[in-house]
Each structure stands twice: as C-alpha cells, then as structure tokens.
mmCIF file with all atom_site columns, C-alpha atoms in Angstrom:
data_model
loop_
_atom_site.group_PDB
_atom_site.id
_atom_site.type_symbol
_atom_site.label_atom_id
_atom_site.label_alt_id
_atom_site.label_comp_id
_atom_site.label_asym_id
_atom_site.label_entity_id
_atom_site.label_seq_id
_atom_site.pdbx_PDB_ins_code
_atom_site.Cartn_x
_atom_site.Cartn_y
_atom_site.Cartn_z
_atom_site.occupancy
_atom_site.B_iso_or_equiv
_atom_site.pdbx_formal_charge
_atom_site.auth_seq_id
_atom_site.auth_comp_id
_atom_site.auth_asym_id
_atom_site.auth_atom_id
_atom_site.pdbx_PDB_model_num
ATOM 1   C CA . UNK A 1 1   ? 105.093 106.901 132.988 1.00 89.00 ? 19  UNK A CA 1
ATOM 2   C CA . UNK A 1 2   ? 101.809 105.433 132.798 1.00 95.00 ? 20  UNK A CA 1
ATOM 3   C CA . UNK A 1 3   ? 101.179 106.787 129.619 1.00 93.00 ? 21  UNK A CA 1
ATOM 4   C CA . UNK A 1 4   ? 104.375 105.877 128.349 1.00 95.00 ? 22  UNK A CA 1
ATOM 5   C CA . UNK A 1 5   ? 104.107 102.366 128.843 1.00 97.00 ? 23  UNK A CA 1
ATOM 6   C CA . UNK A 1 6   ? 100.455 102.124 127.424 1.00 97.00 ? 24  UNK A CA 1
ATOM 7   C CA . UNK A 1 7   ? 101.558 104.032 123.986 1.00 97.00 ? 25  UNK A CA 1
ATOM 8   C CA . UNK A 1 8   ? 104.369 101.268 123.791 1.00 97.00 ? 26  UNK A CA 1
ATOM 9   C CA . UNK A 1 9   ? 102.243 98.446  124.548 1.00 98.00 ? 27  UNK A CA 1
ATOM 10  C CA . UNK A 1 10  ? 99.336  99.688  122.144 1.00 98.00 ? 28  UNK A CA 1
ATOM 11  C CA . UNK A 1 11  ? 102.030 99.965  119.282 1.00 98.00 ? 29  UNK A CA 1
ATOM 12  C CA . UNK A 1 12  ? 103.115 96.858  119.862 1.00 98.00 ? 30  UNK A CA 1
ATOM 13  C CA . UNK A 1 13  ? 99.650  95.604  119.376 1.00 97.00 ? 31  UNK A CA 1
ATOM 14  C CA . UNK A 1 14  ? 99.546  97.399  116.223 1.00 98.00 ? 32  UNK A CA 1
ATOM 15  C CA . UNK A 1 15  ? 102.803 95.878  114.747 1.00 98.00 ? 33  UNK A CA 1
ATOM 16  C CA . UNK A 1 16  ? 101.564 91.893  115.596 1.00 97.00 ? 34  UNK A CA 1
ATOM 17  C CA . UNK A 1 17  ? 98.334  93.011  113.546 1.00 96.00 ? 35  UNK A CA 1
ATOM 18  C CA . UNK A 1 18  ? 100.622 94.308  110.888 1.00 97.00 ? 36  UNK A CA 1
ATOM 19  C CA . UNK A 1 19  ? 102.842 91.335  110.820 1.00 97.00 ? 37  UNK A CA 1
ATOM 20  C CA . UNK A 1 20  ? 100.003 88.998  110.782 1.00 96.00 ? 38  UNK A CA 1
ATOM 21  C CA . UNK A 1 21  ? 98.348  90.575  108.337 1.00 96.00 ? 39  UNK A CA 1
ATOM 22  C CA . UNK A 1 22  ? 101.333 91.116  106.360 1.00 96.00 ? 40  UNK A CA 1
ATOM 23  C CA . UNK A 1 23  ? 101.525 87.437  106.534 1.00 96.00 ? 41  UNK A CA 1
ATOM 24  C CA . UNK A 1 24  ? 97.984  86.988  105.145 1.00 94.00 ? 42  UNK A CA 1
ATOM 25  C CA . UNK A 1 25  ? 97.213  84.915  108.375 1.00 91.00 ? 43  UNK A CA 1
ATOM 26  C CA . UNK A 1 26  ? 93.845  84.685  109.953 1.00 86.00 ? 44  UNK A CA 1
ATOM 27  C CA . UNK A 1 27  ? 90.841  87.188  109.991 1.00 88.00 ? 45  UNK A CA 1
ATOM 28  C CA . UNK A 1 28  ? 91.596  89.816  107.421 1.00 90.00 ? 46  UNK A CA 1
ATOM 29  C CA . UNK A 1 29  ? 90.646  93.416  109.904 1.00 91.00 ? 47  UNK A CA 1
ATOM 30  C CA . UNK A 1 30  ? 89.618  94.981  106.841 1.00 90.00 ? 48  UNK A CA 1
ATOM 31  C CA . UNK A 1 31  ? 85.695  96.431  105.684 1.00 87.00 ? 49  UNK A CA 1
ATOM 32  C CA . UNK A 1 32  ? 86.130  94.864  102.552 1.00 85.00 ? 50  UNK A CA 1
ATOM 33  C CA . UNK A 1 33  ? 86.429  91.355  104.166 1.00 88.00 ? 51  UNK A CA 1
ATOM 34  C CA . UNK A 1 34  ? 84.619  91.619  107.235 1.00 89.00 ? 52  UNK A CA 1
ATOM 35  C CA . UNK A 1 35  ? 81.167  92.603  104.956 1.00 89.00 ? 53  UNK A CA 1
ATOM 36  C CA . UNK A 1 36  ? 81.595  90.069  102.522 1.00 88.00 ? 54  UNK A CA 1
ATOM 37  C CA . UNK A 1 37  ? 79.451  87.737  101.804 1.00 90.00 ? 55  UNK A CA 1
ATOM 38  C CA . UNK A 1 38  ? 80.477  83.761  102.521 1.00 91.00 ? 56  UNK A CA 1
ATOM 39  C CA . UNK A 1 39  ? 80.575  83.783  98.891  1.00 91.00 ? 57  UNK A CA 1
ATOM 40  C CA . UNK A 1 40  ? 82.866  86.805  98.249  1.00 86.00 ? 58  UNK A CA 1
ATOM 41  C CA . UNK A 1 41  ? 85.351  85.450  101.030 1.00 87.00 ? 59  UNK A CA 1
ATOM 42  C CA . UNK A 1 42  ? 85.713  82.150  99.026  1.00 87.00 ? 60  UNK A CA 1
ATOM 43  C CA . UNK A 1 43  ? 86.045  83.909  95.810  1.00 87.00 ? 61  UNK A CA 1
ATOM 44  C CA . UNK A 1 44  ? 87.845  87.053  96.316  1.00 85.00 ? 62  UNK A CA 1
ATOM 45  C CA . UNK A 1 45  ? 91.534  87.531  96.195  1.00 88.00 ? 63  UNK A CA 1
ATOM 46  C CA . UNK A 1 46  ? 92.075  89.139  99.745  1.00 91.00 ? 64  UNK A CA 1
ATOM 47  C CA . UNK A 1 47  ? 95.778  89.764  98.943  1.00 94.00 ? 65  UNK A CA 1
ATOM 48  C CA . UNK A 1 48  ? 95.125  93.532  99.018  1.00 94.00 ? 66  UNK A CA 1
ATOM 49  C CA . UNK A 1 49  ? 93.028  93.949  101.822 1.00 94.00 ? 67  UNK A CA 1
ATOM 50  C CA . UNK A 1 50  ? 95.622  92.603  103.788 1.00 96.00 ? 68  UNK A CA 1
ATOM 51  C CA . UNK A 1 51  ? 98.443  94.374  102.678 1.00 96.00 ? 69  UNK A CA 1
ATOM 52  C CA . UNK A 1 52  ? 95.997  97.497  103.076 1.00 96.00 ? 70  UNK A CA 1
ATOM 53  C CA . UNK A 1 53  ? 94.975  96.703  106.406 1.00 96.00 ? 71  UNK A CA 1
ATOM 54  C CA . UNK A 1 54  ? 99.133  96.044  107.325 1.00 97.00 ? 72  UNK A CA 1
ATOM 55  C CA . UNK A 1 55  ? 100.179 98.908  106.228 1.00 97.00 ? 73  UNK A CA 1
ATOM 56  C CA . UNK A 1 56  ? 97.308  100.983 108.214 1.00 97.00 ? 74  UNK A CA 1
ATOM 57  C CA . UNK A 1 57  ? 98.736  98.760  111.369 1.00 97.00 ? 75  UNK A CA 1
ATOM 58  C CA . UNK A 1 58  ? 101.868 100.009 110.730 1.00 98.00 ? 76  UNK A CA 1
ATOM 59  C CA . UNK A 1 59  ? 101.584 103.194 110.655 1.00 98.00 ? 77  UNK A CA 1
ATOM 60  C CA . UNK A 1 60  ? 99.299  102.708 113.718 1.00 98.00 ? 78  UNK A CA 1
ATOM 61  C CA . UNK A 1 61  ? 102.365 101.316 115.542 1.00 98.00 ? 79  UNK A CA 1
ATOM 62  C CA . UNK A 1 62  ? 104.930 103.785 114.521 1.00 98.00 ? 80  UNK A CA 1
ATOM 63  C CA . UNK A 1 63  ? 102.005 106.423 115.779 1.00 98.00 ? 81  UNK A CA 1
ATOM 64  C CA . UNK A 1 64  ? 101.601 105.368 118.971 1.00 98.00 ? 82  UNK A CA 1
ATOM 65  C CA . UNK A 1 65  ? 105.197 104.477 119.184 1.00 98.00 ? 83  UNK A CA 1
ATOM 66  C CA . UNK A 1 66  ? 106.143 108.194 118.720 1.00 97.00 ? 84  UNK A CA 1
ATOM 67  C CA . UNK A 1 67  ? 103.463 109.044 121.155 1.00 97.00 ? 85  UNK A CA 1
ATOM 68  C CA . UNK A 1 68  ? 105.494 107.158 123.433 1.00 97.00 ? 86  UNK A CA 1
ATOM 69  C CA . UNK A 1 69  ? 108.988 108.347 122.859 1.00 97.00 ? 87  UNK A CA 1
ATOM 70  C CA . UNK A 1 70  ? 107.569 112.150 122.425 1.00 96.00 ? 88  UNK A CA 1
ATOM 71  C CA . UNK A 1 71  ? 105.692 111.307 126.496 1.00 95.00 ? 89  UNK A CA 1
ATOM 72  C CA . UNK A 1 72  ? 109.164 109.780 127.730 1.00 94.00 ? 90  UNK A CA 1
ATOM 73  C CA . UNK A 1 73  ? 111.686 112.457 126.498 1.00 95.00 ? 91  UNK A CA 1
ATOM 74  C CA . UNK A 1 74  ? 109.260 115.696 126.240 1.00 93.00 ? 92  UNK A CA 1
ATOM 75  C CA . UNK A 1 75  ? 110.157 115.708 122.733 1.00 95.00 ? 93  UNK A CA 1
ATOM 76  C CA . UNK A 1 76  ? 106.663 117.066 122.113 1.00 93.00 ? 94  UNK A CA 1
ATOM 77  C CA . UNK A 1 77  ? 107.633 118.209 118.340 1.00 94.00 ? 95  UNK A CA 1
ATOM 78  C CA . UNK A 1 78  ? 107.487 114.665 117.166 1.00 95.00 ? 96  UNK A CA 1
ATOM 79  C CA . UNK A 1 79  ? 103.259 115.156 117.862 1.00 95.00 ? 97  UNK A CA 1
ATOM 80  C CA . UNK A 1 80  ? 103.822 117.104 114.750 1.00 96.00 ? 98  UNK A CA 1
ATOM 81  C CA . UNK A 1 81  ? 105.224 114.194 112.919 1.00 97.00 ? 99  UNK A CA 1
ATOM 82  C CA . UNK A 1 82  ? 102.369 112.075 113.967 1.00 97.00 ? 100 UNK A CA 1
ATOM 83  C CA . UNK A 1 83  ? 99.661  114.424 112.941 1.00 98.00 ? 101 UNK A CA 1
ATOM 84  C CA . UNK A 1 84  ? 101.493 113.932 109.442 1.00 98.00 ? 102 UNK A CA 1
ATOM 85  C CA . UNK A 1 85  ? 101.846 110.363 109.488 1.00 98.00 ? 103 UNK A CA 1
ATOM 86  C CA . UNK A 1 86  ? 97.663  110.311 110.677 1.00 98.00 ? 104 UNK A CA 1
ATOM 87  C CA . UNK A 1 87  ? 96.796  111.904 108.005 1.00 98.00 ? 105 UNK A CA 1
ATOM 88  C CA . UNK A 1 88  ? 99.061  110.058 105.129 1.00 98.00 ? 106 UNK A CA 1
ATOM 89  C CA . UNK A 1 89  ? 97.918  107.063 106.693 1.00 97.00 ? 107 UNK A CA 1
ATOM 90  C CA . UNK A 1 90  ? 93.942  108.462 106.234 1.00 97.00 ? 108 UNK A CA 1
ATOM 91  C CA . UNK A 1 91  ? 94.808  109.317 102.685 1.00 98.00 ? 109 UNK A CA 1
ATOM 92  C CA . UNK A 1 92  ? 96.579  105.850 101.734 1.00 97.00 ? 110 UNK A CA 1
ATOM 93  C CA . UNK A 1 93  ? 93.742  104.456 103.078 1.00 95.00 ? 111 UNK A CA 1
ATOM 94  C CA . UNK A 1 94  ? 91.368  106.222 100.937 1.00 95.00 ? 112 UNK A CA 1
ATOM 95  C CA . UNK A 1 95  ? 93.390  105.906 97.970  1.00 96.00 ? 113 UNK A CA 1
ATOM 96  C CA . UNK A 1 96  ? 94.434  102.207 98.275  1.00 95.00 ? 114 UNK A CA 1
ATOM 97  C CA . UNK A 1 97  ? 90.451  101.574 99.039  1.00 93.00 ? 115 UNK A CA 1
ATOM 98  C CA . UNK A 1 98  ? 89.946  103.036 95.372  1.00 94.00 ? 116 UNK A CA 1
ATOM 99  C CA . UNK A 1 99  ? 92.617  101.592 93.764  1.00 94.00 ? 117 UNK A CA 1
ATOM 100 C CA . UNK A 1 100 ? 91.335  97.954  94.885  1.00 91.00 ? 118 UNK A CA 1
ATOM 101 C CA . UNK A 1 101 ? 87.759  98.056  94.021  1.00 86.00 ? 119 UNK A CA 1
ATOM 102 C CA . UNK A 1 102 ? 88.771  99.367  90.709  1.00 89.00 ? 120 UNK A CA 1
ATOM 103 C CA . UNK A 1 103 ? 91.228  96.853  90.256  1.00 86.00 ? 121 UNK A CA 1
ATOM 104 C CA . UNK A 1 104 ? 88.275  94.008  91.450  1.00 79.00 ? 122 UNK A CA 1
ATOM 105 C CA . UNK A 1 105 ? 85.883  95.744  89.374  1.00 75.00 ? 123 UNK A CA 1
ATOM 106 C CA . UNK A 1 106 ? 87.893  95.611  86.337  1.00 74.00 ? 124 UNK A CA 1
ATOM 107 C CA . UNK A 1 107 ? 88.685  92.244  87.156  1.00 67.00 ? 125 UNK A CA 1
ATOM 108 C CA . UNK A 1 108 ? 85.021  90.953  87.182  1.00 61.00 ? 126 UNK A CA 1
ATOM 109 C CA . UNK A 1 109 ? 84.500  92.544  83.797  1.00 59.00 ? 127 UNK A CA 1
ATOM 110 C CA . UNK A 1 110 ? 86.860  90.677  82.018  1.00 53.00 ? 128 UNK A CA 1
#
C-alpha cells in the first residue's frame, strides 16, 4: 500500500510540473534553459522548451500513475504499457530536442 500511495503522489508531482510548465510559468526544467546563458534566457523564445519539458511531465505522471493502479489491482500487464509509454516518451524527447534547435538554428540564420 505503501507503494501505492508513493506512485500516486509522485505522479501527481509530475502533472503540477506539467501544468506549470504547460502554462509557461516559472523556471523552465528543461537543458536547453537551465544552460543558457543570462543572455540566451532574455533572448530566446522558451515556448518550446516548455511545451517539451510538459509533455515529458506528462507522460511522467501517467507513468507513475499506472505504476500505481498496476500495484493496487495486480494488474501487472499495464507494466507493459509503461515500458511503451518510457520509451515514446525517450524518443519524443529526442526528436522534439532536434526539431527545436533546428528550428532556433534556422531562426538565427535568417
């Protein structure tokens, strides 16, 4: 039960991140912002990286949330699922992560 409750409560953690960041408020959790220079956080457009790093919360939270419901009902198929959603969630982050800094690159060269 333990377990159970610290899944849910970590997934819920994930989805305020995601909602926040969805909302473009505060800190942006992302690589891209958190190396920047003071410069390049004044300058850039940090529209993606948040909706990058929401989406990543998100599937964080539906994750762990399945990690839950899969502890509480022995459902232990839906581990399956989350292995899936893990590693769609790896790849959008690879793939978004591309698709921005070509998108900023081509930006800067026009």
């Amino acid at each position: 039960m333990v377990a159970t409750i610290v899944m849910f409560g970590v997934a819920v953690v994930w989805l305020l991140l995601s909602v926040r960041s969805f909302r473009q408020k505060g800190i942006c959790f992302n690589n891209g912002y958190l190396f920047a220079t003071e410069q390049e956080r004044r300058t850039t457009d940090w529209k993606p990286y948040y909706k990058q790093s929401a989406v990543v919360f998100l599937m964080a939270a539906i994750i762990f949330a399945l990690i839950g419901v899969s502890i509480l009902t022995g459902l232990y198929f839906l581990l399956s699922i989350v292995i899936i959603i893990a590693v769609v969630t790896i790849l959008y982050g690879i793939v978004s992560t591309v698709i921005i800094e070509k998108n900023r690159k081509t930006k800067y060269m026009h």
